[in-house]
Amino acid sequence: MPRPLLLSLACALAIVLPLAGRAEVETRFDVLLRGLRVAEITRVARDDGRAYAVAGQVRATGLVGAVARVRFDLQAEGLWESGVPRPMRYVEDVDTGRRASRIELHFENTLPRIAWQDPEPSPEAVPPAQARGHADPLSALWRLARGGARAEICGFTLPVYDGARRSELSVAPATASAECSGRYTRLAGFPPEDMAERRDFPFTARFTEVGGAFELTQFEATSLLGPIRIVRRD
């Protein structure tokens, strides 16, 4: 499955890890591909505004060939610095239907270090030394998915590193209707055929005001397989 589709599937992820502060909240999302429900996201998160610990699961629910084997287990934890996530640890265990991978990253003074990785990185992989100051994929997505005050929910750009690939998540400021447009861009470390196929993938995130704060309730994205829509359940 193309990485931008994985971005779409993972966008709403967050499950609890031990962290003092804000209470954990569980939420579920349905993932629709061309109007068909193909996966489910379970989300629970803790975030006290100073530190965060997130993780999540995506499981396929249908028999659509491209996503029938999809399995995501992600974890990330770190600190907030002026609204920017500074990860300390990231763990990924995924099966995209085309590849399976497992990796754990540790971050020391914003420099990522690979604790372990399976399989070994491909020849085009970006070494950690070239990714100082990058966020891991889940920390970057949590920056968008966590919500908050209208002025806080959007309007940022983050470089992203997953242990092999560099990309960028860029989100424009929120509109009056609490809608944000953004773009996921492949930068380096991807196979040449992936870079030739497409580099930029636009998306739209929609938020709803609940109790004075804005929560992510819908996410729409362009993917190589067609339009993806993630919808929060009530």
GROMACS .gro file of C-alpha atoms in nm:
model
  234
    1MET     CA    1   0.000   0.000   0.000
    2PRO     CA    2   0.140   0.347  -0.085
    3ARG     CA    3   0.280   0.544   0.208
    4PRO     CA    4   0.036   0.837   0.159
    5LEU     CA    5  -0.253   0.596   0.214
    6LEU     CA    6  -0.081   0.483   0.532
    7LEU     CA    7  -0.065   0.847   0.636
    8SER     CA    8  -0.437   0.874   0.582
    9LEU     CA    9  -0.509   0.559   0.781
   10ALA     CA   10  -0.283   0.664   1.065
   11CYS     CA   11  -0.391   1.026   1.092
   12ALA     CA   12  -0.635   0.977   1.377
   13LEU     CA   13  -0.428   0.730   1.578
   14ALA     CA   14  -0.349   0.756   1.949
   15ILE     CA   15  -0.368   0.495   2.224
   16VAL     CA   16  -0.264   0.528   2.587
   17LEU     CA   17   0.086   0.484   2.728
   18PRO     CA   18   0.165   0.567   3.093
   19LEU     CA   19   0.161   0.945   3.135
   20ALA     CA   20   0.044   1.164   3.420
   21GLY     CA   21  -0.193   1.450   3.351
   22ARG     CA   22  -0.482   1.475   3.111
   23ALA     CA   23  -0.727   1.184   3.125
   24GLU     CA   24  -0.726   0.931   2.846
   25VAL     CA   25  -1.010   0.937   2.594
   26GLU     CA   26  -1.104   0.654   2.359
   27THR     CA   27  -1.244   0.728   2.014
   28ARG     CA   28  -1.311   0.516   1.706
   29PHE     CA   29  -1.292   0.608   1.341
   30ASP     CA   30  -1.411   0.438   1.023
   31VAL     CA   31  -1.185   0.442   0.719
   32LEU     CA   32  -1.364   0.464   0.383
   33LEU     CA   33  -1.198   0.398   0.047
   34ARG     CA   34  -1.411   0.500  -0.251
   35GLY     CA   35  -1.708   0.499  -0.015
   36LEU     CA   36  -1.646   0.147   0.120
   37ARG     CA   37  -1.560   0.087   0.486
   38VAL     CA   38  -1.225  -0.089   0.473
   39ALA     CA   39  -1.065  -0.034   0.815
   40GLU     CA   40  -1.121   0.077   1.170
   41ILE     CA   41  -0.904   0.301   1.384
   42THR     CA   42  -0.912   0.288   1.762
   43ARG     CA   43  -0.780   0.594   1.940
   44VAL     CA   44  -0.704   0.669   2.303
   45ALA     CA   45  -0.463   0.944   2.408
   46ARG     CA   46  -0.302   1.121   2.701
   47ASP     CA   47  -0.154   1.465   2.658
   48ASP     CA   48  -0.109   1.719   2.938
   49GLY     CA   49   0.021   1.997   2.713
   50ARG     CA   50   0.381   1.939   2.826
   51ALA     CA   51   0.431   1.573   2.734
   52TYR     CA   52   0.244   1.321   2.521
   53ALA     CA   53   0.231   0.945   2.482
   54VAL     CA   54   0.038   0.807   2.188
   55ALA     CA   55  -0.006   0.484   2.003
   56GLY     CA   56  -0.272   0.325   1.792
   57GLN     CA   57  -0.409   0.038   1.598
   58VAL     CA   58  -0.556   0.009   1.250
   59ARG     CA   59  -0.727  -0.311   1.147
   60ALA     CA   60  -0.882  -0.396   0.811
   61THR     CA   61  -1.255  -0.467   0.823
   62GLY     CA   62  -1.331  -0.554   0.461
   63LEU     CA   63  -1.201  -0.766   0.178
   64VAL     CA   64  -1.081  -0.490  -0.053
   65GLY     CA   65  -0.763  -0.639  -0.197
   66ALA     CA   66  -0.533  -0.343  -0.136
   67VAL     CA   67  -0.615  -0.314   0.233
   68ALA     CA   68  -0.728  -0.662   0.339
   69ARG     CA   69  -0.397  -0.735   0.517
   70VAL     CA   70  -0.344  -0.390   0.665
   71ARG     CA   71  -0.227  -0.389   1.025
   72PHE     CA   72  -0.085  -0.094   1.214
   73ASP     CA   73   0.064  -0.086   1.564
   74LEU     CA   74   0.235   0.244   1.637
   75GLN     CA   75   0.368   0.411   1.952
   76ALA     CA   76   0.527   0.749   2.017
   77GLU     CA   77   0.611   0.957   2.321
   78GLY     CA   78   0.777   1.292   2.367
   79LEU     CA   79   0.756   1.651   2.488
   80TRP     CA   80   0.598   1.969   2.355
   81GLU     CA   81   0.823   2.265   2.280
   82SER     CA   82   0.633   2.581   2.176
   83GLY     CA   83   0.366   2.364   2.012
   84VAL     CA   84   0.619   2.144   1.830
   85PRO     CA   85   0.643   1.774   1.917
   86ARG     CA   86   0.990   1.663   2.026
   87PRO     CA   87   0.975   1.283   2.022
   88MET     CA   88   1.181   1.065   2.251
   89ARG     CA   89   1.074   0.722   2.125
   90TYR     CA   90   0.885   0.579   1.828
   91VAL     CA   91   0.792   0.216   1.759
   92GLU     CA   92   0.635   0.089   1.435
   93ASP     CA   93   0.508  -0.261   1.355
   94VAL     CA   94   0.310  -0.260   1.032
   95ASP     CA   95   0.197  -0.478   0.744
   96THR     CA   96   0.090  -0.262   0.451
   97GLY     CA   97  -0.014  -0.549   0.228
   98ARG     CA   98   0.301  -0.500   0.019
   99ARG     CA   99   0.563  -0.487   0.290
  100ALA     CA  100   0.600  -0.565   0.660
  101SER     CA  101   0.837  -0.364   0.877
  102ARG     CA  102   0.931  -0.316   1.240
  103ILE     CA  103   1.147  -0.039   1.383
  104GLU     CA  104   1.219   0.143   1.708
  105LEU     CA  105   1.369   0.493   1.708
  106HIS     CA  106   1.514   0.680   2.006
  107PHE     CA  107   1.573   1.055   1.990
  108GLU     CA  108   1.861   1.224   2.172
  109ASN     CA  109   1.877   1.604   2.145
  110THR     CA  110   1.643   1.581   1.841
  111LEU     CA  111   1.877   1.333   1.666
  112PRO     CA  112   1.709   0.998   1.586
  113ARG     CA  113   1.889   0.671   1.652
  114ILE     CA  114   1.773   0.330   1.530
  115ALA     CA  115   1.745   0.092   1.826
  116TRP     CA  116   1.644  -0.199   1.603
  117GLN     CA  117   1.501  -0.246   1.256
  118ASP     CA  118   1.360  -0.537   1.055
  119PRO     CA  119   1.420  -0.572   0.766
  120GLU     CA  120   1.746  -0.388   0.708
  121PRO     CA  121   1.713  -0.046   0.538
  122SER     CA  122   1.714  -0.030   0.160
  123PRO     CA  123   2.002   0.137  -0.032
  124GLU     CA  124   1.807   0.460  -0.078
  125ALA     CA  125   1.724   0.493   0.294
  126VAL     CA  126   1.815   0.823   0.463
  127PRO     CA  127   2.059   0.771   0.755
  128PRO     CA  128   1.951   0.908   1.096
  129ALA     CA  129   2.234   1.163   1.097
  130GLN     CA  130   2.053   1.348   0.817
  131ALA     CA  131   1.725   1.372   1.009
  132ARG     CA  132   1.807   1.587   1.312
  133GLY     CA  133   1.504   1.790   1.423
  134HIS     CA  134   1.253   1.563   1.249
  135ALA     CA  135   0.941   1.425   1.414
  136ASP     CA  136   0.840   1.062   1.380
  137PRO     CA  137   0.525   0.996   1.171
  138LEU     CA  138   0.289   0.942   1.466
  139SER     CA  139   0.410   1.247   1.660
  140ALA     CA  140   0.359   1.460   1.349
  141LEU     CA  141   0.011   1.322   1.297
  142TRP     CA  142  -0.076   1.368   1.662
  143ARG     CA  143   0.013   1.737   1.624
  144LEU     CA  144  -0.279   1.756   1.382
  145ALA     CA  145  -0.515   1.506   1.542
  146ARG     CA  146  -0.494   1.631   1.903
  147GLY     CA  147  -0.713   1.937   1.836
  148GLY     CA  148  -0.741   2.227   2.080
  149ALA     CA  149  -0.822   2.595   2.046
  150ARG     CA  150  -0.901   2.722   1.696
  151ALA     CA  151  -0.569   2.907   1.673
  152GLU     CA  152  -0.379   2.590   1.770
  153ILE     CA  153  -0.531   2.320   1.550
  154CYS     CA  154  -0.354   2.400   1.222
  155GLY     CA  155  -0.091   2.624   1.068
  156PHE     CA  156   0.235   2.429   1.095
  157THR     CA  157   0.498   2.246   0.893
  158LEU     CA  158   0.693   1.948   1.028
  159PRO     CA  159   0.976   1.745   0.876
  160VAL     CA  160   0.911   1.373   0.931
  161TYR     CA  161   1.145   1.073   0.954
  162ASP     CA  162   1.048   0.707   1.001
  163GLY     CA  163   1.395   0.552   1.013
  164ALA     CA  164   1.433   0.532   0.635
  165ARG     CA  165   1.232   0.805   0.462
  166ARG     CA  166   1.213   1.182   0.497
  167SER     CA  167   0.887   1.359   0.426
  168GLU     CA  168   0.702   1.676   0.524
  169LEU     CA  169   0.360   1.743   0.675
  170SER     CA  170   0.241   2.096   0.599
  171VAL     CA  171  -0.093   2.231   0.723
  172ALA     CA  172  -0.239   2.574   0.645
  173PRO     CA  173  -0.410   2.785   0.916
  174ALA     CA  174  -0.768   2.694   1.000
  175THR     CA  175  -1.054   2.861   0.817
  176ALA     CA  176  -1.352   3.022   0.990
  177SER     CA  177  -1.531   2.688   0.960
  178ALA     CA  178  -1.248   2.507   1.144
  179GLU     CA  179  -1.126   2.332   0.829
  180CYS     CA  180  -0.759   2.291   0.741
  181SER     CA  181  -0.600   2.207   0.409
  182GLY     CA  182  -0.265   2.037   0.406
  183ARG     CA  183  -0.012   1.842   0.206
  184TYR     CA  184   0.205   1.537   0.263
  185THR     CA  185   0.524   1.550   0.054
  186ARG     CA  186   0.781   1.279  -0.009
  187LEU     CA  187   1.132   1.421   0.019
  188ALA     CA  188   1.397   1.145   0.022
  189GLY     CA  189   1.460   0.780   0.097
  190PHE     CA  190   1.173   0.645  -0.113
  191PRO     CA  191   1.226   0.399  -0.399
  192PRO     CA  192   1.277   0.582  -0.732
  193GLU     CA  193   0.953   0.441  -0.871
  194ASP     CA  194   0.759   0.588  -0.579
  195MET     CA  195   0.914   0.932  -0.631
  196ALA     CA  196   0.838   0.915  -1.003
  197GLU     CA  197   0.480   0.809  -0.938
  198ARG     CA  198   0.383   1.102  -0.715
  199ARG     CA  199   0.540   1.324  -0.450
  200ASP     CA  200   0.262   1.547  -0.316
  201PHE     CA  201  -0.064   1.432  -0.158
  202PRO     CA  202  -0.318   1.697  -0.051
  203PHE     CA  203  -0.566   1.644   0.232
  204THR     CA  204  -0.836   1.825   0.429
  205ALA     CA  205  -0.895   1.798   0.805
  206ARG     CA  206  -1.226   1.908   0.955
  207PHE     CA  207  -1.277   1.990   1.322
  208THR     CA  208  -1.590   2.028   1.535
  209GLU     CA  209  -1.617   2.244   1.846
  210VAL     CA  210  -1.696   2.041   2.157
  211GLY     CA  211  -1.697   2.206   2.499
  212GLY     CA  212  -1.492   2.504   2.383
  213ALA     CA  213  -1.223   2.296   2.209
  214PHE     CA  214  -1.198   2.170   1.852
  215GLU     CA  215  -1.177   1.797   1.785
  216LEU     CA  216  -1.082   1.623   1.462
  217THR     CA  217  -1.395   1.459   1.324
  218GLN     CA  218  -1.320   1.402   0.956
  219PHE     CA  219  -1.012   1.364   0.737
  220GLU     CA  220  -1.011   1.339   0.357
  221ALA     CA  221  -0.703   1.266   0.150
  222THR     CA  222  -0.582   1.185  -0.198
  223SER     CA  223  -0.416   0.846  -0.235
  224LEU     CA  224  -0.289   0.635  -0.521
  225LEU     CA  225  -0.583   0.399  -0.468
  226GLY     CA  226  -0.848   0.667  -0.466
  227PRO     CA  227  -1.009   0.912  -0.221
  228ILE     CA  228  -0.978   0.820   0.147
  229ARG     CA  229  -1.216   0.949   0.412
  230ILE     CA  230  -1.178   0.895   0.787
  231VAL     CA  231  -1.491   0.965   0.990
  232ARG     CA  232  -1.519   0.982   1.366
  233ARG     CA  233  -1.794   0.777   1.526
  234ASP     CA  234  -2.032   0.945   1.774
   0.00000   0.00000   0.00000
